[in-house]
Amino acid sequence: MPLLKTKLELNSMAPGEELEVIATDAGSARDIPAFLQMSDHKLMSSSETAGQYRFVIKCGG
């Protein structure tokens, strides 16, 4: 579900805006970066702390 919500939110954003995603689903650590590699969006940072995954994504064009 975090990947779907991330995609929907990015679709509503303007290029250059940043989105912070915080998820507890371990699959997000794999799914979100994989999606971003195939898109125009850029992963600015990612981290994991105590089962919480945080991603900062810059919306592409």
Coordinates of C-alpha atoms in Angstrom, one line a residue:
M1 CA 0.0 0.0 0.0
P2 CA 2.8 2.5 0.6
L3 CA 3.9 2.3 -3.0
L4 CA 0.4 2.9 -4.4
K5 CA 0.0 5.9 -2.1
T6 CA 3.4 7.2 -3.1
K7 CA 2.6 6.9 -6.8
L8 CA -0.8 8.7 -6.4
E9 CA 0.7 11.5 -4.4
L10 CA 3.6 12.0 -6.9
N11 CA 1.0 12.2 -9.7
S12 CA -0.6 15.2 -8.0
M13 CA 2.7 17.1 -7.4
A14 CA 4.5 19.6 -9.5
P15 CA 8.0 18.9 -10.7
G16 CA 10.7 19.8 -8.2
E17 CA 8.4 19.3 -5.1
E18 CA 9.6 16.9 -2.5
L19 CA 7.6 14.2 -0.8
E20 CA 8.5 12.5 2.5
V21 CA 7.2 8.9 2.8
I22 CA 7.3 7.1 6.1
A23 CA 6.3 3.4 6.0
T24 CA 6.4 0.4 8.3
D25 CA 6.0 -2.2 5.5
A26 CA 9.4 -3.9 5.0
G27 CA 8.7 -4.4 1.3
S28 CA 8.8 -0.6 0.9
A29 CA 12.6 -0.7 1.3
R30 CA 12.7 -2.7 -2.0
D31 CA 9.6 -1.5 -3.8
I32 CA 9.8 2.3 -3.6
P33 CA 13.5 2.5 -4.8
A34 CA 12.8 0.1 -7.6
F35 CA 9.8 2.2 -8.8
L36 CA 11.8 5.4 -8.6
Q37 CA 14.6 3.8 -10.8
M38 CA 12.0 3.3 -13.5
S39 CA 10.5 6.8 -13.2
D40 CA 11.4 10.4 -13.6
H41 CA 11.4 10.9 -9.9
K42 CA 14.6 11.0 -7.8
L43 CA 15.3 9.4 -4.4
M44 CA 17.0 12.1 -2.4
S45 CA 17.5 10.1 0.8
S46 CA 16.3 6.9 2.5
S47 CA 16.8 5.5 6.0
E48 CA 15.5 2.8 8.3
T49 CA 15.2 3.1 12.0
A50 CA 13.4 0.6 14.3
G51 CA 11.3 -0.9 11.5
Q52 CA 10.3 2.5 10.1
Y53 CA 11.4 3.3 6.5
R54 CA 11.8 7.0 5.5
F55 CA 12.2 8.2 1.9
V56 CA 12.5 11.7 0.6
I57 CA 11.6 11.9 -3.1
K58 CA 11.9 14.8 -5.6
C59 CA 9.1 14.8 -8.1
G60 CA 10.2 14.6 -11.7
G61 CA 8.7 16.0 -14.8

